[in-house]
Amino acid sequence: MTSPAPGPSPASGTPPTLLVLDAEPLPRLGRLTGRARVEHADESTLAKRLPHADVLLVWDFTSHAVRHAWPGEGPRPRWVHTASAGVDHLMCQELTDSETVVTNARGIFDQPIAEYVAAMVLAMAKDLPRTLDFQRARQWQHREGQRVAGTRACVVGSGPIGRTIARTLKALDVTTALVGRVPRTGIHGPDDLDRLMSRADWVIAAAPLTEQTQGMFDLRRFGVMQPSARFINVGRGQLVVEEALAEALDKRWIAGAALDVFEHEPLTPDSPLWQLPGLIVSPHMSGDTIGWRDELGRQFVELYERWEAGRPLLNVVDKQRGYVPGR
């Protein structure tokens, strides 16, 4: 999606102010030297600096500081970019209602997350976690693995990440159904979700967090799944009612799960999720591959150059829906 860019005023004579909500390591913005006055903020200083910024780069995409700092007196940046696919961490009603354009890092994480999902499918089908446990125990324990080819997957979320997951699973000869917000060619609507989940060997959550998707995977939904099915979440932690997933695994309603995102992060050492039977836990890393921060920085610089030239921005978020609309 593109949008007319609220670019800099050529009459001002001074470079626009680019405010960065910092996280380590800092983004590489050398290409913008002399073209942007770069300032930095953290959670404690963001509210004070917001009125003086033309552009806000949310480099610390784990922070909720924007949501808390945005309401208040004074002007606000004309453009906010977050170095993440999701935008739920920064949206508030005041930002939603404003004329500020919000963009995200759509396109950076699609293939890495799809590869992670494929890895989890193969790991669970071939019982790799227990193989490693037996190796550490020096125990020879022969088992039979599951054939992945010919199984069925239901991917919930029809954006670029969900579509890339579907393509990657199809390469493994997995029959894949995509579920989106509305039905259209090649994509099922929400009314088909229960039916598709009941037939799936793999249910993959890759949806954005919205009012409609929060808590959508609850006790009833896990009860719909086959006892041999597995669940994978690479969307948002709040898509899942974690207590319901814990009950489903404890009672063997489903065969296993893999979670890369959680309701509260980081997962605390005393969380019961660590010990759930059949659950693989990873620390929100499915999209993070070597060099990913440099990719995020380059993407933002390219967007800034479009904004600077008065060209339409890419990856513009529909602030009411909470994601970038697509096909």
Coordinates of C-alpha atoms in Angstrom, one line a residue:
M1 CA 0.0 0.0 0.0
T2 CA 1.2 3.5 -0.8
S3 CA 0.1 6.9 0.5
P4 CA 0.8 10.5 -0.4
A5 CA 3.8 11.4 1.7
P6 CA 3.6 14.4 4.1
G7 CA 7.2 15.3 3.1
P8 CA 9.4 18.1 4.3
S9 CA 8.7 21.7 3.5
P10 CA 11.3 23.0 1.0
A11 CA 10.9 26.5 2.3
S12 CA 12.1 25.7 5.8
G13 CA 15.8 25.7 4.9
T14 CA 16.7 23.2 7.6
P15 CA 16.7 19.4 7.5
P16 CA 13.7 17.7 9.0
T17 CA 14.1 16.3 12.5
L18 CA 14.2 12.6 12.7
L19 CA 13.6 11.3 16.2
V20 CA 14.8 7.7 16.9
L21 CA 13.3 5.7 19.8
D22 CA 16.5 3.9 20.6
A23 CA 17.4 0.3 21.0
E24 CA 20.9 -1.3 20.8
P25 CA 22.5 -1.6 18.3
L26 CA 21.5 1.8 16.9
P27 CA 20.4 2.0 13.2
R28 CA 22.9 2.9 10.6
L29 CA 21.7 6.3 9.2
G30 CA 24.9 7.5 7.6
R31 CA 23.2 8.0 4.2
L32 CA 21.0 10.7 5.8
T33 CA 23.9 12.8 7.0
G34 CA 23.1 16.5 6.2
R35 CA 19.6 15.5 5.1
A36 CA 18.1 14.8 8.5
R37 CA 18.8 16.2 12.0
V38 CA 18.9 12.9 13.9
E39 CA 17.9 13.0 17.6
H40 CA 17.5 10.2 20.0
A41 CA 15.0 9.3 22.8
D42 CA 14.3 6.6 25.2
E43 CA 11.1 5.8 27.1
S44 CA 11.8 8.6 29.7
T45 CA 12.4 11.4 27.1
L46 CA 10.1 10.5 24.2
A47 CA 7.1 12.5 25.3
K48 CA 9.3 15.6 25.7
R49 CA 10.9 15.3 22.3
L50 CA 7.9 14.2 20.2
P51 CA 6.6 17.8 19.5
H52 CA 9.9 18.8 17.9
A53 CA 10.1 15.8 15.5
D54 CA 9.0 15.6 11.9
V55 CA 9.6 11.8 11.7
L56 CA 9.7 9.2 14.4
L57 CA 11.6 5.9 13.8
V58 CA 10.5 3.3 16.4
W59 CA 13.7 1.3 16.4
D60 CA 12.8 -0.2 19.8
F61 CA 9.8 -2.1 18.5
T62 CA 9.4 -4.0 21.8
S63 CA 8.6 -0.7 23.6
H64 CA 5.1 0.6 24.3
A65 CA 6.5 4.1 24.9
V66 CA 4.8 5.6 21.8
R67 CA 1.4 4.5 22.9
H68 CA 1.9 6.3 26.3
A69 CA 3.7 9.4 25.0
W70 CA 1.6 10.2 21.9
P71 CA -1.4 11.8 23.8
G72 CA -0.5 15.2 25.0
E73 CA 0.1 18.8 24.1
G74 CA 1.9 20.1 21.0
P75 CA 2.4 18.9 17.4
R76 CA 3.2 15.4 16.5
P77 CA 5.4 13.8 13.8
R78 CA 3.9 13.6 10.4
W79 CA 5.2 10.1 9.8
V80 CA 5.9 7.2 12.2
H81 CA 7.8 4.2 11.0
T82 CA 8.2 1.0 13.2
A83 CA 11.0 -1.5 12.5
S84 CA 8.6 -4.3 13.0
A85 CA 5.7 -6.0 11.1
G86 CA 3.2 -5.5 13.9
V87 CA 2.0 -2.1 15.0
D88 CA -0.1 -3.0 18.1
H89 CA 2.7 -1.9 20.4
L90 CA 2.4 1.8 19.3
M91 CA -1.2 2.4 18.3
C92 CA -3.5 4.5 20.6
Q93 CA -6.7 6.3 19.7
E94 CA -5.0 9.6 19.4
L95 CA -2.5 8.3 16.9
T96 CA -5.3 6.4 15.0
D97 CA -7.4 9.6 14.8
S98 CA -4.4 11.8 13.7
E99 CA -3.3 12.6 10.2
T100 CA 0.1 11.0 10.9
V101 CA 1.1 8.3 8.4
V102 CA 2.3 5.0 10.0
T103 CA 4.5 2.6 8.1
N104 CA 6.0 -0.8 9.1
A105 CA 8.7 -3.2 8.1
R106 CA 6.6 -5.3 5.9
G107 CA 8.6 -7.6 3.7
I108 CA 11.7 -8.1 5.9
F109 CA 10.5 -11.0 8.0
D110 CA 8.4 -13.0 5.6
Q111 CA 10.9 -15.7 4.4
P112 CA 12.8 -16.1 7.7
I113 CA 9.5 -16.7 9.6
A114 CA 8.3 -19.1 6.9
E115 CA 11.6 -21.0 7.3
Y116 CA 11.1 -21.1 11.1
V117 CA 7.6 -22.6 10.6
A118 CA 9.0 -25.2 8.3
A119 CA 11.7 -26.0 10.8
M120 CA 9.2 -26.5 13.6
V121 CA 6.9 -28.7 11.4
L122 CA 9.9 -30.9 10.5
A123 CA 11.2 -30.9 14.1
M124 CA 7.9 -32.0 15.6
A125 CA 7.1 -34.5 12.8
K126 CA 10.6 -36.1 13.2
D127 CA 10.5 -35.9 17.0
L128 CA 13.8 -34.0 17.1
P129 CA 13.4 -32.5 20.6
R130 CA 13.3 -35.9 22.1
T131 CA 16.1 -37.1 19.9
L132 CA 18.3 -34.4 21.4
D133 CA 17.1 -35.3 24.9
F134 CA 17.9 -39.0 24.4
Q135 CA 21.3 -38.1 23.0
R136 CA 22.2 -36.0 26.1
A137 CA 21.1 -39.0 28.2
R138 CA 23.2 -41.4 26.0
Q139 CA 20.0 -43.4 25.4
W140 CA 19.3 -45.4 22.2
Q141 CA 15.6 -45.1 21.8
H142 CA 14.2 -46.0 18.4
R143 CA 10.9 -44.4 17.3
E144 CA 9.0 -43.8 14.1
G145 CA 8.6 -40.3 12.7
Q146 CA 5.8 -38.8 10.8
R147 CA 5.8 -38.2 7.1
V148 CA 5.2 -34.5 6.4
A149 CA 4.3 -34.8 2.7
G150 CA 0.6 -35.3 2.3
T151 CA -0.3 -33.6 5.6
R152 CA -2.7 -30.6 5.9
A153 CA -1.9 -27.1 7.3
C154 CA -4.2 -24.2 8.2
V155 CA -2.4 -20.9 8.1
V156 CA -4.3 -18.1 9.9
G157 CA -3.3 -14.7 8.5
S158 CA -3.2 -14.0 4.8
G159 CA -0.7 -11.2 4.7
P160 CA 2.8 -11.5 3.2
I161 CA 4.1 -13.7 6.1
G162 CA 1.1 -16.0 5.9
R163 CA 1.4 -16.4 2.2
T164 CA 5.1 -17.0 2.3
I165 CA 4.5 -19.7 5.0
A166 CA 1.9 -21.3 2.7
R167 CA 4.3 -21.3 -0.2
T168 CA 7.1 -22.8 1.9
L169 CA 4.9 -25.6 3.3
K170 CA 3.7 -26.4 -0.2
A171 CA 7.3 -27.1 -1.2
L172 CA 7.2 -29.8 1.5
D173 CA 4.1 -31.2 -0.2
V174 CA 1.8 -30.0 2.6
T175 CA -1.7 -29.1 1.5
T176 CA -2.2 -25.6 2.9
A177 CA -5.3 -23.5 3.4
L178 CA -5.0 -19.7 4.1
V179 CA -7.5 -17.9 6.3
G180 CA -7.9 -14.1 6.1
R181 CA -10.1 -11.4 7.4
V182 CA -12.5 -11.7 4.4
P183 CA -12.9 -14.5 1.9
R184 CA -11.5 -14.0 -1.6
T185 CA -9.8 -16.0 -4.3
G186 CA -7.5 -18.5 -2.8
I187 CA -8.2 -17.3 0.8
H188 CA -10.8 -18.6 3.2
G189 CA -12.8 -16.3 5.5
P190 CA -13.2 -16.6 9.3
D191 CA -16.4 -18.7 8.9
D192 CA -14.3 -21.5 7.5
L193 CA -11.7 -21.5 10.3
D194 CA -13.2 -24.1 12.6
R195 CA -13.8 -26.5 9.7
L196 CA -10.2 -26.1 8.4
M197 CA -8.7 -26.4 11.9
S198 CA -10.6 -29.7 12.6
R199 CA -9.0 -31.2 9.5
A200 CA -5.5 -29.8 9.9
D201 CA -2.3 -31.5 11.0
W202 CA -0.7 -28.1 11.5
V203 CA -2.4 -24.9 12.6
I204 CA -0.2 -21.9 12.2
A205 CA -1.1 -18.5 13.7
A206 CA 0.4 -15.6 11.6
A207 CA -2.3 -13.0 12.0
P208 CA -1.9 -9.4 13.2
L209 CA -3.1 -8.5 16.7
T210 CA -6.5 -6.7 16.4
E211 CA -9.7 -6.5 18.4
Q212 CA -11.0 -9.4 16.2
T213 CA -7.9 -11.7 16.6
Q214 CA -7.1 -11.1 20.3
G215 CA -7.6 -14.4 22.1
M216 CA -9.0 -16.2 19.1
F217 CA -7.2 -19.4 19.9
D218 CA -9.0 -20.3 23.1
L219 CA -10.2 -23.5 24.7
R220 CA -13.0 -24.0 22.2
R221 CA -10.6 -23.6 19.3
F222 CA -8.0 -26.0 20.7
G223 CA -10.9 -28.5 21.3
V224 CA -11.7 -28.4 17.6
M225 CA -8.3 -29.6 16.6
Q226 CA -7.4 -33.3 16.0
P227 CA -5.5 -35.1 18.8
S228 CA -2.6 -35.6 16.4
A229 CA -2.4 -32.0 15.4
R230 CA 0.2 -29.4 16.3
F231 CA -0.1 -25.6 16.8
I232 CA 2.5 -23.0 15.9
N233 CA 2.3 -19.3 16.8
V234 CA 4.5 -16.8 15.0
G235 CA 2.0 -13.9 15.0
R236 CA 1.4 -12.2 18.3
G237 CA 1.3 -13.8 21.8
Q238 CA -2.1 -12.2 22.5
L239 CA -3.7 -14.3 19.8
V240 CA -3.5 -17.2 22.1
V241 CA -5.2 -17.8 25.5
E242 CA -2.1 -19.4 27.0
E243 CA -4.0 -21.1 29.9
A244 CA -6.2 -22.8 27.2
L245 CA -3.1 -24.0 25.3
A246 CA -1.6 -25.3 28.5
E247 CA -4.8 -27.3 29.3
A248 CA -5.0 -28.6 25.7
L249 CA -1.4 -29.9 26.0
D250 CA -1.8 -31.3 29.5
K251 CA -4.9 -33.2 28.5
R252 CA -3.4 -34.3 25.2
W253 CA -6.2 -32.7 23.2
I254 CA -3.4 -31.8 20.7
A255 CA -0.1 -33.5 20.1
G256 CA 2.2 -30.5 20.5
A257 CA 2.9 -26.8 19.9
A258 CA 5.7 -24.3 19.2
L259 CA 5.5 -20.7 20.4
D260 CA 7.8 -17.9 19.3
V261 CA 5.7 -15.1 20.8
F262 CA 4.0 -14.8 24.2
E263 CA 1.5 -12.7 26.0
H264 CA 4.2 -11.3 28.2
E265 CA 7.9 -11.1 27.0
P266 CA 10.4 -12.1 28.0
L267 CA 9.0 -15.3 29.4
T268 CA 9.9 -15.4 33.1
P269 CA 11.9 -18.4 34.5
D270 CA 8.9 -19.4 36.7
S271 CA 6.4 -19.6 33.8
P272 CA 4.7 -22.9 33.6
L273 CA 5.0 -22.8 29.8
W274 CA 8.6 -24.0 30.0
Q275 CA 7.6 -27.4 31.3
L276 CA 4.5 -28.1 29.2
P277 CA 4.6 -31.5 27.5
G278 CA 5.1 -31.2 23.8
L279 CA 5.7 -27.4 23.7
I280 CA 8.8 -25.9 22.0
V281 CA 9.6 -22.4 23.3
S282 CA 11.7 -19.9 21.3
P283 CA 12.4 -16.3 22.4
H284 CA 10.7 -14.3 19.7
M285 CA 13.4 -15.0 17.1
S286 CA 11.6 -16.5 14.2
G287 CA 12.2 -13.5 11.9
D288 CA 15.6 -12.5 13.2
T289 CA 18.4 -13.8 10.9
I290 CA 22.0 -12.6 10.6
G291 CA 22.0 -9.1 9.2
W292 CA 18.3 -8.4 9.9
R293 CA 18.9 -5.1 11.7
D294 CA 20.9 -3.8 8.7
E295 CA 18.0 -4.8 6.4
L296 CA 15.6 -2.8 8.7
G297 CA 17.9 0.2 8.6
R298 CA 18.2 0.1 4.8
Q299 CA 14.5 -0.2 4.4
F300 CA 13.9 2.9 6.6
V301 CA 16.5 4.9 4.7
E302 CA 14.9 4.1 1.4
L303 CA 11.5 5.1 2.8
Y304 CA 13.0 8.3 4.1
E305 CA 14.3 9.1 0.7
R306 CA 10.9 8.6 -0.8
W307 CA 9.4 10.9 1.9
E308 CA 12.1 13.5 1.3
A309 CA 11.3 13.6 -2.4
G310 CA 7.6 13.9 -1.8
R311 CA 6.9 10.5 -3.3
P312 CA 4.2 8.1 -1.9
L313 CA 5.3 6.0 1.0
L314 CA 5.2 2.2 0.9
N315 CA 4.0 -0.1 3.7
V316 CA 1.4 2.3 4.9
V317 CA -0.6 0.9 7.8
D318 CA -4.4 1.2 7.8
K319 CA -4.6 2.6 11.3
Q320 CA -8.2 1.4 11.8
R321 CA -7.4 -2.2 10.9
G322 CA -3.9 -2.3 12.4
Y323 CA -2.0 -3.7 9.4
V324 CA -1.0 -2.9 5.8
P325 CA -3.9 -3.9 3.6
G326 CA -3.1 -6.3 0.8
R327 CA -4.7 -8.7 -1.6

